[in-house]
Coordinates of C-alpha atoms in Angstrom, one line a residue:
M1 CA 131.3 198.0 62.0
S2 CA 132.6 195.1 62.6
K3 CA 133.2 195.4 66.3
N4 CA 129.9 196.1 67.1
Y5 CA 128.5 192.5 65.0
F6 CA 131.1 190.7 67.6
C7 CA 130.2 192.1 70.6
C8 CA 126.6 191.3 70.0
D9 CA 127.0 188.0 69.1
F10 CA 129.3 187.3 72.6
L11 CA 126.3 188.4 74.0
L12 CA 124.7 186.1 71.9
L13 CA 126.9 182.9 72.8
K14 CA 126.8 183.9 76.8
N15 CA 123.3 183.9 76.5
F16 CA 123.3 180.9 75.2
F17 CA 124.9 178.7 76.6
F18 CA 125.2 179.9 80.1
D19 CA 121.1 180.5 81.2
P20 CA 121.4 182.4 84.6
S21 CA 118.8 179.5 86.2
D22 CA 122.3 177.5 86.6
D23 CA 123.6 179.5 88.7
E24 CA 121.3 180.2 91.1
G25 CA 121.3 175.6 90.4
V26 CA 124.4 175.5 91.6
E27 CA 124.6 178.4 93.7
K28 CA 121.7 175.9 95.7
G29 CA 123.5 173.0 95.2
S30 CA 126.2 174.5 97.4
H31 CA 124.7 175.9 99.9
N32 CA 122.1 172.6 100.4
R33 CA 125.3 170.6 100.6
T34 CA 126.7 173.5 103.3
A35 CA 123.2 172.3 105.1
T36 CA 124.0 168.6 105.0
D37 CA 127.9 169.1 106.5
Q38 CA 126.3 170.9 109.5
D39 CA 124.0 168.6 110.5
A40 CA 126.3 166.5 109.7
D41 CA 128.9 167.8 112.0
S42 CA 126.1 167.8 114.7
K43 CA 125.2 164.6 114.6
P44 CA 127.1 162.0 116.8
P45 CA 129.4 159.7 115.5
V46 CA 127.6 156.3 115.4
K47 CA 129.5 154.0 116.8
T48 CA 130.8 151.1 114.4
K49 CA 130.6 147.4 116.4
R50 CA 133.0 145.0 115.8
K51 CA 132.7 141.5 115.1
Q52 CA 133.8 138.9 117.0
P53 CA 136.0 136.5 116.7
T54 CA 133.5 133.3 116.4
E55 CA 135.5 130.3 118.4
C56 CA 136.0 126.7 117.1
F57 CA 135.7 124.0 119.0
L58 CA 136.5 120.0 118.4
S59 CA 133.8 117.6 118.2
Q60 CA 134.6 115.2 120.7
P61 CA 133.5 110.8 120.5
E62 CA 130.7 110.5 122.1
E63 CA 131.5 107.8 125.1
N64 CA 129.0 105.2 124.6
T65 CA 127.0 105.1 127.7
E66 CA 127.6 101.5 128.1
T67 CA 131.4 101.9 129.8
T68 CA 130.0 105.0 131.5
T69 CA 127.7 102.3 133.2
I70 CA 130.4 100.0 133.6
K71 CA 132.5 102.8 135.2
A72 CA 129.8 104.0 137.3
K73 CA 129.2 100.3 138.7
R74 CA 133.7 100.0 139.1
R75 CA 132.5 102.7 141.3
K76 CA 129.6 101.7 143.5
K77 CA 131.3 98.2 144.1
K78 CA 131.3 97.6 147.5
K79 CA 135.0 96.0 149.8
I80 CA 135.1 93.5 152.4
S81 CA 136.2 96.5 154.5
D82 CA 133.7 98.7 153.7
V83 CA 131.1 96.3 154.7
L84 CA 133.4 95.0 157.9
Q85 CA 133.4 98.6 158.8
K86 CA 129.8 98.6 158.7
S87 CA 129.0 95.5 160.8
A88 CA 131.1 92.8 163.1
P89 CA 132.8 89.1 161.3
K90 CA 130.3 87.0 162.3
P91 CA 131.7 83.0 162.6
G92 CA 130.7 80.2 159.6
V93 CA 127.9 78.0 159.7
P94 CA 127.3 75.1 158.4
A95 CA 125.0 76.7 156.4
D96 CA 127.5 79.0 155.0
L97 CA 129.5 76.3 153.5
Q98 CA 126.0 74.3 152.4
N99 CA 125.0 77.7 150.6
L100 CA 128.4 77.6 148.8
L101 CA 128.5 74.7 147.5
S102 CA 124.6 74.7 146.0
Q103 CA 125.2 78.1 144.2
H104 CA 128.8 77.1 142.8
F105 CA 127.0 73.7 141.1
A106 CA 123.1 76.2 140.4
G107 CA 123.3 75.4 136.8
N108 CA 125.9 73.1 136.3
R109 CA 124.1 69.3 138.5
S110 CA 120.5 68.1 137.9
V111 CA 118.0 67.7 140.7
I112 CA 119.9 64.4 141.1
E113 CA 123.7 65.7 142.0
M114 CA 123.0 68.3 143.6
E115 CA 121.1 65.9 146.4
E116 CA 123.9 64.0 146.8
L117 CA 126.7 67.2 147.6
K118 CA 123.7 68.3 150.5
L119 CA 124.6 67.5 154.0
S120 CA 123.9 66.7 156.7
D121 CA 124.2 68.5 161.0
S122 CA 125.3 64.8 161.8
C123 CA 128.5 65.5 159.1
F124 CA 129.6 69.1 160.8
L125 CA 131.8 69.7 164.3
P126 CA 131.1 72.7 166.0
A127 CA 131.8 75.2 165.1
N128 CA 134.4 78.3 166.0
D129 CA 132.6 80.8 168.1
L130 CA 135.3 83.4 167.7
S131 CA 136.4 83.1 170.9
H132 CA 138.9 80.2 170.7
S133 CA 142.3 79.8 169.8
F134 CA 143.1 76.8 167.6
S135 CA 144.6 74.5 170.3
S136 CA 141.4 75.3 173.1
Y137 CA 138.7 74.7 169.7
L138 CA 140.7 70.9 168.4
K139 CA 140.2 70.2 171.8
E140 CA 137.0 70.5 172.2
I141 CA 136.6 69.0 168.6
C142 CA 138.3 66.0 169.8
P143 CA 138.2 65.2 173.1
K144 CA 139.8 61.4 172.6
W145 CA 142.3 63.1 170.6
A146 CA 144.7 60.5 172.7
K147 CA 143.3 57.1 171.5
L148 CA 143.2 58.2 167.7
R149 CA 147.1 59.5 167.7
R150 CA 148.4 56.0 169.7
N151 CA 145.9 53.6 167.6
H152 CA 146.6 55.1 164.3
K153 CA 149.8 53.1 162.0
E154 CA 148.9 53.9 158.7
K155 CA 150.8 55.6 156.1
K156 CA 150.3 57.8 153.9
S157 CA 147.2 59.2 155.0
V158 CA 146.4 61.8 158.7
V159 CA 144.3 61.9 161.0
M160 CA 143.6 65.0 160.6
L161 CA 143.4 67.7 158.1
V162 CA 143.3 70.7 158.2
I163 CA 142.9 73.2 155.4
C164 CA 143.8 76.4 154.7
S165 CA 144.7 79.4 152.2
S166 CA 148.3 79.3 152.2
A167 CA 151.7 78.5 152.8
L168 CA 152.5 81.5 156.0
R169 CA 149.3 80.5 157.3
S170 CA 150.1 77.4 156.9
L171 CA 153.1 77.7 159.3
E172 CA 150.9 79.7 161.8
L173 CA 148.2 77.4 163.1
I174 CA 151.3 74.3 163.3
K175 CA 153.1 76.6 166.1
S176 CA 149.4 77.3 167.0
M177 CA 148.4 74.2 167.3
T178 CA 151.3 73.0 169.7
A179 CA 149.1 72.7 173.3
F180 CA 147.1 70.1 171.7
K181 CA 149.2 67.7 169.4
G182 CA 151.6 67.5 171.8
D183 CA 154.0 64.7 170.9
C184 CA 152.2 63.7 167.4
R185 CA 154.3 64.3 164.4
V186 CA 152.5 67.0 161.7
L187 CA 152.9 67.4 158.3
K188 CA 153.0 70.3 155.6
L189 CA 151.3 69.8 152.5
F190 CA 151.4 73.2 150.4
A191 CA 153.7 73.6 147.0
K192 CA 155.8 76.8 148.9
H193 CA 160.1 75.8 148.6
I194 CA 158.8 71.6 149.1
K195 CA 158.2 69.7 145.9
I196 CA 154.9 67.1 145.7
K197 CA 158.2 64.3 145.5
E198 CA 159.3 65.1 147.9
Q199 CA 156.4 65.5 150.2
M200 CA 154.8 61.8 148.5
N201 CA 158.4 60.0 149.4
I202 CA 157.8 61.5 153.5
L203 CA 154.1 60.2 153.5
E204 CA 155.1 57.2 152.3
K205 CA 158.2 56.1 154.9
G206 CA 156.5 57.7 158.1
V207 CA 153.5 58.4 160.3
F208 CA 152.1 61.3 160.6
H209 CA 149.0 62.6 162.8
I210 CA 148.7 66.5 161.6
G211 CA 148.4 67.3 157.3
V212 CA 148.4 71.2 157.8
G213 CA 148.2 72.3 154.2
T214 CA 146.7 74.2 151.1
P215 CA 144.1 73.0 148.7
G216 CA 145.6 72.4 145.8
R217 CA 148.6 70.7 147.6
V218 CA 146.5 68.6 149.2
K219 CA 144.4 67.9 146.6
A220 CA 147.5 67.3 144.0
L221 CA 148.4 64.4 146.5
V222 CA 145.4 62.7 146.4
E223 CA 144.4 62.9 142.4
Q224 CA 148.6 61.3 142.3
D225 CA 148.1 58.8 145.4
G226 CA 150.4 59.8 147.5
L227 CA 147.9 61.1 149.6
C228 CA 144.6 58.7 151.6
L229 CA 141.7 59.6 153.2
S230 CA 140.7 56.2 153.6
S231 CA 142.3 57.1 157.8
T232 CA 141.1 60.4 158.1
K233 CA 138.3 61.2 160.6
Y234 CA 138.6 65.1 160.8
M235 CA 139.1 68.0 158.1
I236 CA 139.0 71.6 159.1
L237 CA 138.6 74.6 157.6
D238 CA 140.1 77.2 157.9
W239 CA 137.1 79.1 157.6
N240 CA 136.5 82.8 159.6
W241 CA 139.8 83.6 159.5
R242 CA 141.3 86.9 156.9
D243 CA 144.7 87.9 155.1
Q244 CA 146.3 91.6 155.2
K245 CA 143.2 92.6 153.5
L246 CA 140.3 90.9 155.3
R247 CA 139.8 87.8 152.6
R248 CA 138.4 84.8 153.7
M249 CA 139.4 81.6 152.7
M250 CA 136.2 81.7 150.4
D251 CA 137.0 85.1 149.1
I252 CA 139.8 83.8 147.1
P253 CA 138.4 82.4 143.6
E254 CA 141.4 80.7 143.6
I255 CA 141.0 78.4 147.1
K256 CA 137.6 78.7 146.6
K257 CA 137.1 76.6 143.7
E258 CA 140.1 73.8 144.8
T259 CA 138.3 72.9 147.8
I260 CA 134.8 72.9 146.3
D261 CA 137.1 70.6 144.1
L262 CA 138.5 68.9 146.6
L263 CA 135.2 68.4 148.9
E264 CA 133.3 67.0 145.0
M265 CA 136.6 64.5 144.5
S266 CA 136.6 62.3 148.2
I267 CA 135.2 64.4 151.3
I268 CA 131.9 64.5 151.2
K269 CA 130.9 61.1 149.9
L270 CA 132.9 60.0 153.3
C271 CA 131.2 63.4 156.0
R272 CA 127.9 60.7 153.7
E273 CA 129.0 57.4 155.0
G274 CA 129.5 59.2 158.3
S275 CA 133.6 58.2 158.6
V276 CA 135.1 62.2 158.1
K277 CA 133.2 65.3 160.0
L278 CA 133.5 68.8 158.8
G279 CA 135.2 71.3 161.0
L280 CA 134.8 75.7 160.0
F281 CA 136.9 76.6 162.9

């Protein structure tokens, strides 16, 4: 009896804990898994996109528009050599000097003072047309040079004053006027290797007919009473000559200012009085 009861109890417990429908669900689940695994194997593998590395850019300071415009202007600035290549150089005329004076003093002088700085055509000698040598030009503008040279007896003065841009150019002009000057005495009036006191002593002791030099030294001599312009009849500006950089004497700011100061100090007044003639070589 005991064995029969035990078997019955075991069967009841089996039916109670293990439902046959659960076995079917398990079989169906396993079947579904295998199906999905097969479908997954049949599908092509999905490519995963790699993230591109992000680039880092350093922020640069923005250039000021004013600096860029200044750079552009500097690049576009024309050189004297570029201008001369496009057009032939023109000889200087009295109107060029008049325009230079009016531009220099514009805004700094009254109307009456500007009128006093104007020079009439009678104040000028014939201008060089770029066909003359220095000696031939001087012979053309000073046909009575021999008489003027003989009559000149005063010290601390010269009959002719030649103004140029440098000491080297002064020496070149002195050599090139050999055919004109003859036996007249020529004095170097520039600052290179010559002290102003030495030049003042030379002017006090001797009589000189022609002075060739730079405007700065001539101006200093006039201011210190080392050179008197009362006997001067001609003042020649080395207007058309150009240096290695193709600059004329009035293209150099320092020479330009010193020349204008010399003209304003005494030459313009003497020209308006008729005692001095201006020439542009």
